[in-house]
């Protein structure tokens, strides 16, 4: 595919029903909104890679199948940037973006989730006073330098290989 074909194909709006159908068949949904926005509400099962920072590098590391189909959830006007940046690292199979974004999904009462952020003090109290599941996503060398007692090392760049070890119903602190 040439760059223009990749961009025009990836910037097509997709209905909520189409996105849901694609998710059921294994299509990855990549949410590119800022992390703090994502944490407040996201489509259950999506991957969050904010456009801020090393988006391209993390996409290459965290998206498990370079040939798999991708749908993006994106801030208005950023569709072409996302498709272009994904294409630069080999992802040429963006099939479109969720029309209306996350707000449309939420408004239609489809499954959503949130991530709760806590302060370091709250985390410290939890570690001291209860038996919690802590996942340290740093590289093994960083983990070996020092980590929270009883934390498990789940390097972010290999997270897909290790998620099978987690209970879906468990609560984890990362």
XYZ file of C-alpha atoms in Angstrom:
174
model
C 0.000 0.000 0.000
C 1.172 3.515 -0.593
C 1.087 6.090 2.201
C -1.996 7.878 0.839
C -3.975 4.613 0.728
C -2.959 3.727 4.279
C -3.938 7.164 5.587
C -7.265 7.417 3.760
C -8.248 3.860 4.760
C -7.311 4.426 8.414
C -9.154 7.723 8.741
C -12.593 6.344 7.923
C -15.204 6.714 10.677
C -16.604 3.437 11.980
C -19.929 2.950 13.745
C -20.148 1.657 17.294
C -21.690 -1.576 15.998
C -18.841 -2.056 13.492
C -16.224 -1.446 16.198
C -17.929 -3.910 18.525
C -18.124 -6.531 15.761
C -14.444 -6.031 14.917
C -13.447 -6.299 18.590
C -15.333 -9.595 18.833
C -13.266 -10.910 15.915
C -9.945 -9.918 17.520
C -9.286 -6.468 16.084
C -7.165 -4.348 18.424
C -8.630 -1.063 19.586
C -5.918 1.497 20.267
C -6.936 4.508 22.352
C -4.536 7.393 21.745
C -6.043 9.879 24.182
C -3.925 11.278 27.005
C -3.401 8.836 29.878
C -5.283 10.949 32.438
C -8.286 11.177 30.089
C -8.103 7.449 29.348
C -7.973 6.569 33.057
C -11.310 8.317 33.645
C -13.069 6.093 31.122
C -12.197 3.769 28.262
C -13.584 0.940 26.174
C -13.022 -2.317 28.017
C -10.192 -4.254 26.394
C -8.436 -1.377 24.640
C -4.744 -0.501 24.663
C -3.816 3.056 25.618
C -0.854 4.699 23.918
C -1.006 8.444 24.257
C 0.243 10.451 21.296
C 2.446 12.319 23.751
C 5.890 10.823 24.294
C 7.326 7.817 22.482
C 4.061 6.724 20.846
C 5.717 5.124 17.809
C 8.207 3.080 19.833
C 5.616 1.828 22.319
C 3.231 0.934 19.492
C 5.933 -1.267 17.980
C 6.545 -2.886 21.379
C 2.999 -3.281 22.713
C 0.828 -4.101 19.705
C 1.245 -7.865 19.429
C 0.572 -8.409 15.711
C 2.031 -6.064 13.115
C -0.364 -7.526 10.524
C -3.468 -7.451 12.727
C -6.294 -5.012 12.181
C -6.393 -1.871 14.338
C -9.174 0.580 15.133
C -8.230 3.843 16.800
C -9.989 5.943 19.411
C -8.604 9.401 18.921
C -9.169 13.070 19.711
C -10.905 14.890 16.843
C -8.490 15.969 14.142
C -5.698 13.567 15.166
C -6.759 10.621 12.991
C -4.279 11.232 10.194
C -1.385 11.808 12.621
C -2.077 8.495 14.385
C -2.345 6.519 11.145
C 0.826 8.125 9.773
C 2.820 7.450 12.933
C 1.638 3.845 13.095
C 2.512 3.371 9.434
C 6.062 4.613 10.090
C 6.654 1.633 12.397
C 5.013 -0.918 10.105
C 1.339 -0.900 11.104
C -0.501 -0.447 7.813
C -3.777 -2.090 8.757
C -5.663 0.649 10.608
C -9.206 0.109 9.370
C -10.658 3.306 10.808
C -11.568 5.246 13.917
C -14.523 5.120 16.290
C -16.982 7.720 15.027
C -17.814 10.050 17.906
C -14.924 8.712 19.990
C -15.184 7.336 23.491
C -18.055 9.661 24.388
C -20.256 8.062 21.713
C -19.344 4.607 23.005
C -20.132 5.585 26.602
C -23.405 7.265 25.597
C -24.535 4.039 23.919
C -24.044 2.141 27.216
C -21.359 -0.169 25.849
C -18.825 -1.756 28.283
C -16.377 0.725 29.763
C -13.811 0.699 32.513
C -11.668 3.117 34.509
C -8.270 3.103 36.159
C -8.038 4.597 39.611
C -4.881 6.540 40.442
C -3.721 6.709 44.036
C -1.056 8.772 45.764
C 2.306 7.292 46.768
C 1.256 7.602 50.425
C -1.963 5.651 49.784
C 0.037 3.016 47.937
C 2.553 2.787 50.779
C -0.246 2.285 53.310
C -1.780 -0.467 51.179
C 1.555 -2.259 50.830
C 2.141 -2.098 54.596
C -1.348 -2.986 55.750
C -2.751 -5.487 53.271
C -1.854 -8.243 50.872
C -2.152 -6.584 47.448
C -1.076 -7.607 43.957
C 1.739 -5.319 42.786
C 3.003 -5.481 39.208
C 6.286 -3.720 38.509
C 6.397 -3.045 34.756
C 9.973 -1.838 34.650
C 12.748 -3.773 32.936
C 14.283 -6.669 34.937
C 17.496 -4.735 35.562
C 15.522 -1.840 37.047
C 13.433 -4.261 39.109
C 16.576 -5.987 40.424
C 17.958 -2.615 41.544
C 15.046 -2.223 43.953
C 11.325 -2.901 44.103
C 8.308 -3.092 46.384
C 8.324 -6.183 48.621
C 6.312 -9.028 47.023
C 5.970 -7.166 43.708
C 5.997 -9.279 40.557
C 8.067 -8.150 37.606
C 5.917 -7.796 34.469
C 8.122 -5.817 32.046
C 5.866 -3.643 29.924
C 7.636 -4.617 26.721
C 6.690 -8.295 27.323
C 3.306 -7.727 28.961
C 1.342 -9.718 26.345
C 3.334 -12.844 27.127
C 2.701 -12.552 30.851
C -0.938 -11.462 31.114
C -2.066 -15.098 30.991
C -0.567 -15.396 34.484
C -3.054 -12.866 35.887
C -6.556 -13.448 37.167
C -9.112 -11.446 35.178
C -11.066 -10.661 38.318
C -8.039 -9.593 40.349
C -7.125 -6.079 41.403
C -3.594 -5.031 40.522
C -1.479 -2.049 41.474
C 1.025 -1.100 38.790
